[in-house]
Amino acid sequence: MPLAIDHDFATDVVSRLVRTNSINPTLVPGAPGEAAIADVTARILGDLGLTVEWYEPSAGRPSVVGRLPGSGGGPRLMLNAHYDTVGVEGMTDPFGGAIRDGRLYGRGAYDMKGSLAACVAAAKALLDAGHRLAGDLVIAAVSDEEHASLGTQSLLSAVPVDAAVVTEPTSLRLCLAHKGFSWLEVTTRGRAAHGSRPDLGIDANLRMGRVLHELDRLERALRGGRRHPLLGPGSLHAATLHGGTGLSTYAAECRLAIERRTLPGDTEAGVIAEIEAILASLREDDATFDATLEHVLTRAPFEARPESRIVECVAAAGEAVLGSALPRVGETPWMDAALLASVGVDTVVIGPHGEGAHAAVEWVELESVFRLAEILARAALAFCGEA
């Protein structure tokens, strides 16, 4: 039987998900987290007849996995979407799920509850058409992607698969790479003294100025250096700066947070070495220069194998649904795709069209959700095989 997407069902799923507050409590203290949306998602998956499993790497932060079991012997495919969101400051109706001109509005509609609805609608299309896959199809609705990706991280060993489609929004383009990042903190130290006593004081803020000058040079070198064909150059920026206690006091300490955006091939060790080299050079110029570097967090960049079977299956499905070849792109934000690829899972990214991720007005185009669902269903049938 041909695959047909149930538009009413998909729209209802997006609406139910958007109407459920799932703000990440790490980002907004006191927010509810993912417990309520896990309940909603589990009911939707269970009503379709999928086997439902819960994974809770941190209390109150569950992920839900729905499994459409294959007959056995075929490769296993994960469709991955996060259902936590950022906060709703500035939004007038964040959980309304209003539909206007083919767009569904609300926090998470675009990032990325529309994607999760497409994953579920794809499974329903396969069931409605009577297709029995050879390999398992796994729908992973994951927590905490907006902060530390506890959800996907906890599934890497618990839910083994052979390939994955991460459904972050891409306007139905095939994303084959994204940047990574490292968070670092530099602390310069001086000596507190009254502002009238330069003979006693050492200004940690001015010492940090030397660091900032060298970081500016490094940033310009990165912009003019190695370029990835889909992602362009790497970059860095000075994210936050804190130093000093008062106008008439020499600053005893200054702290600078740095974000370094990385390309495939960059390493955590290499990024740390870049900054350490700057501090070492400043110490050579001035024996009294006192600064230390702390590594906070690194998330690796992602690059798909263009010849991988899942890339071929999604590309072919996209061309069949849209009538033309999918554009192949890189995306700048970090995604859970990097975690899956890091454990050897062939991964590709494709998602719906919309706007407003983390913004005051957020919407997803419903037609692109329907088309994504059909692409996912066709790709699953091709990748997992039919029994």
CSV table of C-alpha atoms in Angstrom, one decimal:
chain,number,residue,atom,x,y,z
A,1,MET,CA,0.0,0.0,0.0
A,2,PRO,CA,1.2,3.6,-0.6
A,3,LEU,CA,2.4,5.6,2.3
A,4,ALA,CA,-0.1,8.4,3.3
A,5,ILE,CA,0.4,10.9,6.1
A,6,ASP,CA,-2.6,11.5,8.4
A,7,HIS,CA,-2.6,15.3,8.4
A,8,ASP,CA,-5.2,15.6,11.1
A,9,PHE,CA,-3.3,13.3,13.4
A,10,ALA,CA,0.0,15.0,12.9
A,11,THR,CA,-1.5,18.4,13.5
A,12,ASP,CA,-3.2,17.1,16.7
A,13,VAL,CA,0.1,15.7,17.9
A,14,VAL,CA,1.9,19.0,17.4
A,15,SER,CA,-0.8,20.9,19.1
A,16,ARG,CA,-0.8,18.6,22.1
A,17,LEU,CA,2.9,18.8,22.5
A,18,VAL,CA,3.0,22.6,22.2
A,19,ARG,CA,0.2,23.0,24.7
A,20,THR,CA,2.4,21.1,27.2
A,21,ASN,CA,4.8,23.2,29.1
A,22,SER,CA,8.3,21.5,29.0
A,23,ILE,CA,10.6,24.3,29.7
A,24,ASN,CA,14.1,23.0,30.8
A,25,PRO,CA,14.4,23.7,34.5
A,26,THR,CA,18.2,24.1,34.2
A,27,LEU,CA,17.7,27.1,32.0
A,28,VAL,CA,14.7,28.5,33.9
A,29,PRO,CA,14.7,27.6,37.6
A,30,GLY,CA,11.4,26.3,38.8
A,31,ALA,CA,10.2,25.3,35.3
A,32,PRO,CA,8.4,21.9,35.1
A,33,GLY,CA,10.9,20.0,32.9
A,34,GLU,CA,9.9,17.0,30.8
A,35,ALA,CA,7.7,14.9,33.1
A,36,ALA,CA,4.3,16.1,31.7
A,37,ILE,CA,5.3,16.0,28.1
A,38,ALA,CA,6.8,12.5,28.6
A,39,ASP,CA,3.3,11.4,29.8
A,40,VAL,CA,1.7,12.9,26.7
A,41,THR,CA,4.2,11.4,24.3
A,42,ALA,CA,4.1,8.0,25.9
A,43,ARG,CA,0.3,7.9,25.6
A,44,ILE,CA,0.5,8.9,21.9
A,45,LEU,CA,3.1,6.3,21.1
A,46,GLY,CA,1.3,3.6,23.2
A,47,ASP,CA,-2.1,4.3,21.4
A,48,LEU,CA,-0.4,3.6,18.1
A,49,GLY,CA,0.7,0.2,19.5
A,50,LEU,CA,4.4,1.0,19.9
A,51,THR,CA,6.4,-0.5,22.7
A,52,VAL,CA,7.1,2.4,25.1
A,53,GLU,CA,10.2,2.6,27.4
A,54,TRP,CA,11.2,5.4,29.8
A,55,TYR,CA,14.7,6.5,30.6
A,56,GLU,CA,15.3,9.0,33.4
A,57,PRO,CA,19.0,9.9,33.7
A,58,SER,CA,18.1,12.6,36.2
A,59,ALA,CA,15.0,12.8,38.5
A,60,GLY,CA,12.1,14.4,36.8
A,61,ARG,CA,13.9,14.6,33.4
A,62,PRO,CA,12.6,11.5,31.5
A,63,SER,CA,13.1,10.6,27.9
A,64,VAL,CA,10.5,8.4,26.2
A,65,VAL,CA,11.4,5.8,23.5
A,66,GLY,CA,8.7,4.2,21.3
A,67,ARG,CA,9.7,1.1,19.4
A,68,LEU,CA,8.1,-0.3,16.3
A,69,PRO,CA,9.6,-3.8,16.4
A,70,GLY,CA,10.9,-5.3,13.2
A,71,SER,CA,10.7,-8.9,12.3
A,72,GLY,CA,14.4,-9.4,13.0
A,73,GLY,CA,17.6,-9.3,11.0
A,74,GLY,CA,17.2,-5.8,9.6
A,75,PRO,CA,19.2,-2.7,10.6
A,76,ARG,CA,17.7,-0.5,13.4
A,77,LEU,CA,16.9,3.2,12.9
A,78,MET,CA,16.3,5.9,15.4
A,79,LEU,CA,14.3,9.0,14.7
A,80,ASN,CA,15.4,11.5,17.3
A,81,ALA,CA,13.7,14.7,18.5
A,82,HIS,CA,14.0,16.7,21.8
A,83,TYR,CA,11.0,17.9,23.6
A,84,ASP,CA,12.4,20.3,26.2
A,85,THR,CA,12.3,24.0,25.4
A,86,VAL,CA,13.9,27.2,26.4
A,87,GLY,CA,11.9,29.8,28.4
A,88,VAL,CA,8.9,31.9,27.2
A,89,GLU,CA,9.9,35.5,28.1
A,90,GLY,CA,8.3,38.0,25.8
A,91,MET,CA,5.8,35.5,24.3
A,92,THR,CA,2.1,36.4,24.4
A,93,ASP,CA,0.6,32.9,24.1
A,94,PRO,CA,3.5,30.4,24.4
A,95,PHE,CA,1.3,27.3,25.0
A,96,GLY,CA,-1.7,28.1,22.8
A,97,GLY,CA,-0.9,26.2,19.7
A,98,ALA,CA,-2.8,28.6,17.5
A,99,ILE,CA,-2.9,27.8,13.8
A,100,ARG,CA,-2.9,30.7,11.3
A,101,ASP,CA,-2.2,30.5,7.6
A,102,GLY,CA,-0.8,27.0,7.8
A,103,ARG,CA,1.5,27.8,10.7
A,104,LEU,CA,1.2,26.4,14.2
A,105,TYR,CA,2.5,28.9,16.9
A,106,GLY,CA,4.0,28.3,20.3
A,107,ARG,CA,7.1,27.6,22.3
A,108,GLY,CA,8.8,24.5,20.8
A,109,ALA,CA,6.6,24.3,17.7
A,110,TYR,CA,9.7,24.8,15.6
A,111,ASP,CA,12.4,23.7,18.0
A,112,MET,CA,11.3,20.9,17.9
A,113,LYS,CA,7.9,19.5,18.7
A,114,GLY,CA,6.8,19.7,15.1
A,115,SER,CA,9.7,17.3,14.3
A,116,LEU,CA,8.6,14.9,17.0
A,117,ALA,CA,5.1,14.9,15.6
A,118,ALA,CA,6.5,14.1,12.2
A,119,CYS,CA,8.4,11.1,13.6
A,120,VAL,CA,5.2,9.8,15.2
A,121,ALA,CA,3.2,10.4,12.0
A,122,ALA,CA,5.8,8.5,10.0
A,123,ALA,CA,5.4,5.5,12.3
A,124,LYS,CA,1.6,5.7,11.9
A,125,ALA,CA,1.9,5.9,8.1
A,126,LEU,CA,3.9,2.7,8.1
A,127,LEU,CA,1.3,1.0,10.3
A,128,ASP,CA,-1.6,2.3,8.4
A,129,ALA,CA,-0.1,1.0,5.1
A,130,GLY,CA,0.5,-2.5,6.7
A,131,HIS,CA,4.2,-2.4,6.3
A,132,ARG,CA,6.2,-4.6,8.6
A,133,LEU,CA,9.9,-3.6,8.8
A,134,ALA,CA,12.7,-6.0,9.1
A,135,GLY,CA,14.6,-3.8,11.5
A,136,ASP,CA,13.3,-1.9,14.5
A,137,LEU,CA,12.2,1.7,14.1
A,138,VAL,CA,12.9,3.7,17.3
A,139,ILE,CA,11.4,7.1,18.1
A,140,ALA,CA,13.5,8.8,20.7
A,141,ALA,CA,11.8,11.8,22.4
A,142,VAL,CA,14.6,13.1,24.5
A,143,SER,CA,15.1,15.5,27.4
A,144,ASP,CA,17.6,18.3,28.1
A,145,GLU,CA,19.0,18.9,24.6
A,146,GLU,CA,18.7,22.6,25.3
A,147,HIS,CA,21.3,22.3,28.1
A,148,ALA,CA,23.5,19.2,28.5
A,149,SER,CA,21.8,16.6,26.3
A,150,LEU,CA,21.2,14.2,29.2
A,151,GLY,CA,18.5,12.5,27.2
A,152,THR,CA,20.3,11.4,24.1
A,153,GLN,CA,23.5,10.8,26.1
A,154,SER,CA,21.7,8.3,28.3
A,155,LEU,CA,20.3,6.4,25.3
A,156,LEU,CA,23.7,5.8,23.5
A,157,SER,CA,24.3,2.5,25.3
A,158,ALA,CA,20.8,1.7,26.4
A,159,VAL,CA,19.1,1.9,23.0
A,160,PRO,CA,21.6,0.6,20.4
A,161,VAL,CA,20.8,1.4,16.8
A,162,ASP,CA,22.6,1.3,13.5
A,163,ALA,CA,21.7,4.7,12.2
A,164,ALA,CA,19.8,7.8,13.2
A,165,VAL,CA,17.9,10.8,11.8
A,166,VAL,CA,18.0,13.8,14.1
A,167,THR,CA,15.1,15.9,13.1
A,168,GLU,CA,16.3,19.4,14.1
A,169,PRO,CA,14.6,22.0,11.9
A,170,THR,CA,16.4,22.4,8.6
A,171,SER,CA,13.6,23.6,6.2
A,172,LEU,CA,13.7,20.1,4.7
A,173,ARG,CA,17.3,20.4,3.7
A,174,LEU,CA,19.8,17.5,4.3
A,175,CYS,CA,22.2,18.6,7.0
A,176,LEU,CA,25.5,16.7,6.8
A,177,ALA,CA,27.6,18.7,9.3
A,178,HIS,CA,27.3,21.1,12.2
A,179,LYS,CA,29.8,23.0,14.4
A,180,GLY,CA,30.9,22.0,17.9
A,181,PHE,CA,31.9,24.2,20.8
A,182,SER,CA,34.2,24.5,23.8
A,183,TRP,CA,33.4,26.6,26.8
A,184,LEU,CA,36.5,28.0,28.6
A,185,GLU,CA,37.1,30.4,31.4
A,186,VAL,CA,40.2,32.6,31.9
A,187,THR,CA,40.9,34.2,35.3
A,188,THR,CA,43.4,37.0,35.7
A,189,ARG,CA,44.6,37.9,39.2
A,190,GLY,CA,45.9,41.2,40.5
A,191,ARG,CA,46.1,42.8,43.9
A,192,ALA,CA,43.3,44.8,45.5
A,193,ALA,CA,44.3,48.3,46.8
A,194,HIS,CA,42.8,51.7,47.1
A,195,GLY,CA,42.6,53.5,43.8
A,196,SER,CA,45.0,56.2,45.1
A,197,ARG,CA,47.7,53.6,45.6
A,198,PRO,CA,49.1,52.5,42.3
A,199,ASP,CA,52.3,51.5,44.1
A,200,LEU,CA,50.2,48.7,45.8
A,201,GLY,CA,47.5,47.8,43.4
A,202,ILE,CA,47.6,45.4,40.4
A,203,ASP,CA,44.7,45.7,38.1
A,204,ALA,CA,43.3,42.3,37.1
A,205,ASN,CA,41.0,43.9,34.6
A,206,LEU,CA,43.8,45.6,32.7
A,207,ARG,CA,45.6,42.3,32.7
A,208,MET,CA,42.5,40.7,31.1
A,209,GLY,CA,42.7,43.4,28.5
A,210,ARG,CA,45.9,41.9,27.3
A,211,VAL,CA,44.2,38.5,27.0
A,212,LEU,CA,41.3,40.1,25.1
A,213,HIS,CA,43.7,41.8,22.7
A,214,GLU,CA,45.3,38.4,21.9
A,215,LEU,CA,41.9,36.7,21.6
A,216,ASP,CA,40.9,39.3,19.1
A,217,ARG,CA,43.9,38.4,17.0
A,218,LEU,CA,43.2,34.7,17.3
A,219,GLU,CA,39.5,35.3,16.3
A,220,ARG,CA,40.6,37.1,13.2
A,221,ALA,CA,43.1,34.4,12.3
A,222,LEU,CA,40.3,31.8,12.7
A,223,ARG,CA,38.0,33.7,10.4
A,224,GLY,CA,40.7,33.8,7.7
A,225,GLY,CA,42.0,30.3,8.3
A,226,ARG,CA,40.7,26.8,7.6
A,227,ARG,CA,37.2,26.7,6.1
A,228,HIS,CA,34.9,23.7,6.1
A,229,PRO,CA,33.0,23.4,2.7
A,230,LEU,CA,29.6,23.4,4.5
A,231,LEU,CA,30.3,25.3,7.7
A,232,GLY,CA,32.9,28.0,6.8
A,233,PRO,CA,35.5,29.0,9.4
A,234,GLY,CA,35.7,28.4,13.1
A,235,SER,CA,35.3,31.3,15.5
A,236,LEU,CA,35.4,32.4,19.1
A,237,HIS,CA,33.8,35.2,21.2
A,238,ALA,CA,34.2,36.7,24.6
A,239,ALA,CA,30.9,35.7,26.1
A,240,THR,CA,30.9,37.2,29.6
A,241,LEU,CA,33.3,39.4,31.6
A,242,HIS,CA,33.3,40.0,35.4
A,243,GLY,CA,35.9,41.9,37.4
A,244,GLY,CA,36.3,44.4,40.1
A,245,THR,CA,34.3,45.5,43.2
A,246,GLY,CA,34.2,49.3,43.1
A,247,LEU,CA,35.4,52.4,41.4
A,248,SER,CA,38.1,53.2,43.9
A,249,THR,CA,39.5,49.7,44.1
A,250,TYR,CA,42.0,47.9,42.0
A,251,ALA,CA,40.4,44.7,40.7
A,252,ALA,CA,41.9,41.7,42.4
A,253,GLU,CA,40.3,39.2,39.9
A,254,CYS,CA,38.7,39.2,36.5
A,255,ARG,CA,37.0,36.3,34.9
A,256,LEU,CA,36.3,35.8,31.2
A,257,ALA,CA,34.1,33.1,29.7
A,258,ILE,CA,34.9,32.2,26.1
A,259,GLU,CA,33.0,30.1,23.6
A,260,ARG,CA,35.1,28.6,20.8
A,261,ARG,CA,33.0,27.2,17.9
A,262,THR,CA,34.8,24.3,16.2
A,263,LEU,CA,34.9,22.5,12.9
A,264,PRO,CA,35.2,18.8,12.1
A,265,GLY,CA,38.8,18.0,12.8
A,266,ASP,CA,39.2,20.4,15.7
A,267,THR,CA,39.8,18.8,19.1
A,268,GLU,CA,39.3,19.8,22.7
A,269,ALA,CA,43.0,19.5,23.3
A,270,GLY,CA,43.8,21.8,20.4
A,271,VAL,CA,41.3,24.4,21.5
A,272,ILE,CA,42.8,24.4,25.0
A,273,ALA,CA,46.3,24.7,23.6
A,274,GLU,CA,45.4,27.8,21.6
A,275,ILE,CA,44.4,29.7,24.7
A,276,GLU,CA,47.2,28.3,26.8
A,277,ALA,CA,49.7,29.5,24.2
A,278,ILE,CA,48.3,33.0,24.6
A,279,LEU,CA,48.6,33.0,28.4
A,280,ALA,CA,52.2,31.5,28.1
A,281,SER,CA,53.2,34.3,25.8
A,282,LEU,CA,51.8,37.0,28.1
A,283,ARG,CA,53.7,35.4,31.1
A,284,GLU,CA,56.9,35.6,29.0
A,285,ASP,CA,56.4,39.3,28.4
A,286,ASP,CA,55.6,40.0,32.1
A,287,ALA,CA,56.7,37.7,34.9
A,288,THR,CA,54.0,39.2,37.2
A,289,PHE,CA,51.2,38.3,34.8
A,290,ASP,CA,49.0,35.8,36.7
A,291,ALA,CA,46.3,33.9,34.7
A,292,THR,CA,44.8,30.5,34.6
A,293,LEU,CA,42.5,28.6,32.2
A,294,GLU,CA,39.7,26.3,33.1
A,295,HIS,CA,37.9,24.0,30.7
A,296,VAL,CA,34.1,24.0,31.3
A,297,LEU,CA,32.5,21.9,28.6
A,298,THR,CA,33.2,20.6,25.0
A,299,ARG,CA,30.7,19.3,22.5
A,300,ALA,CA,32.3,17.8,19.4
A,301,PRO,CA,31.3,18.9,15.9
A,302,PHE,CA,29.4,16.6,13.6
A,303,GLU,CA,30.0,15.4,10.1
A,304,ALA,CA,28.0,12.7,8.3
A,305,ARG,CA,29.6,10.2,6.0
A,306,PRO,CA,28.1,11.3,2.7
A,307,GLU,CA,28.2,7.8,1.4
A,308,SER,CA,26.4,6.2,4.4
A,309,ARG,CA,23.3,4.3,3.7
A,310,ILE,CA,21.1,6.5,5.9
A,311,VAL,CA,22.2,9.6,4.0
A,312,GLU,CA,21.3,7.8,0.7
A,313,CYS,CA,18.0,6.6,2.0
A,314,VAL,CA,16.9,10.0,3.3
A,315,ALA,CA,18.1,11.8,0.2
A,316,ALA,CA,16.2,9.4,-2.0
A,317,ALA,CA,13.1,9.7,0.1
A,318,GLY,CA,13.3,13.5,0.0
A,319,GLU,CA,13.6,13.6,-3.7
A,320,ALA,CA,10.6,11.2,-4.1
A,321,VAL,CA,8.5,13.4,-1.8
A,322,LEU,CA,9.6,16.9,-2.9
A,323,GLY,CA,10.3,16.1,-6.6
A,324,SER,CA,13.8,17.4,-6.5
A,325,ALA,CA,17.1,16.7,-4.8
A,326,LEU,CA,17.5,17.9,-1.2
A,327,PRO,CA,20.0,20.7,-0.8
A,328,ARG,CA,23.0,19.5,1.2
A,329,VAL,CA,24.0,21.9,3.9
A,330,GLY,CA,25.8,22.5,7.2
A,331,GLU,CA,24.2,24.1,10.2
A,332,THR,CA,25.9,26.3,12.8
A,333,PRO,CA,24.1,25.2,16.0
A,334,TRP,CA,25.2,22.2,17.9
A,335,MET,CA,22.8,19.2,17.9
A,336,ASP,CA,22.5,15.7,19.4
A,337,ALA,CA,23.7,14.3,16.1
A,338,ALA,CA,27.3,14.7,17.3
A,339,LEU,CA,26.6,12.4,20.3
A,340,LEU,CA,25.2,9.7,18.1
A,341,ALA,CA,28.0,9.9,15.6
A,342,SER,CA,30.6,9.8,18.3
A,343,VAL,CA,29.6,6.2,19.2
A,344,GLY,CA,29.7,5.1,15.5
A,345,VAL,CA,26.0,5.6,14.6
A,346,ASP,CA,25.6,6.8,11.1
A,347,THR,CA,23.6,10.0,11.5
A,348,VAL,CA,22.0,12.7,9.3
A,349,VAL,CA,19.8,15.7,10.1
A,350,ILE,CA,16.6,16.8,8.5
A,351,GLY,CA,13.6,18.7,9.9
A,352,PRO,CA,10.7,21.0,9.0
A,353,HIS,CA,10.4,24.7,8.1
A,354,GLY,CA,9.6,27.4,10.5
A,355,GLU,CA,11.0,30.3,12.5
A,356,GLY,CA,11.6,31.6,16.0
A,357,ALA,CA,13.8,29.1,17.8
A,358,HIS,CA,14.4,30.8,21.2
A,359,ALA,CA,12.5,33.9,20.0
A,360,ALA,CA,9.3,35.7,21.1
A,361,VAL,CA,7.4,34.4,18.1
A,362,GLU,CA,7.9,30.8,17.1
A,363,TRP,CA,6.0,28.7,14.5
A,364,VAL,CA,6.3,25.6,12.4
A,365,GLU,CA,4.9,25.2,8.9
A,366,LEU,CA,2.5,22.3,9.1
A,367,GLU,CA,2.9,21.3,5.4
A,368,SER,CA,6.6,20.8,6.0
A,369,VAL,CA,5.8,18.6,9.0
A,370,PHE,CA,3.6,16.4,6.8
A,371,ARG,CA,6.3,16.2,4.1
A,372,LEU,CA,9.0,15.4,6.7
A,373,ALA,CA,6.8,12.6,8.1
A,374,GLU,CA,6.6,11.1,4.6
A,375,ILE,CA,10.3,11.4,4.0
A,376,LEU,CA,11.0,9.7,7.4
A,377,ALA,CA,8.5,6.9,6.6
A,378,ARG,CA,10.0,6.3,3.2
A,379,ALA,CA,13.6,6.4,4.6
A,380,ALA,CA,12.7,4.0,7.4
A,381,LEU,CA,11.2,1.5,4.9
A,382,ALA,CA,14.3,1.7,2.7
A,383,PHE,CA,16.8,1.5,5.5
A,384,CYS,CA,15.2,-1.0,7.8
A,385,GLY,CA,13.9,-3.2,5.0
A,386,GLU,CA,10.5,-4.8,4.7
A,387,ALA,CA,9.8,-8.2,6.2
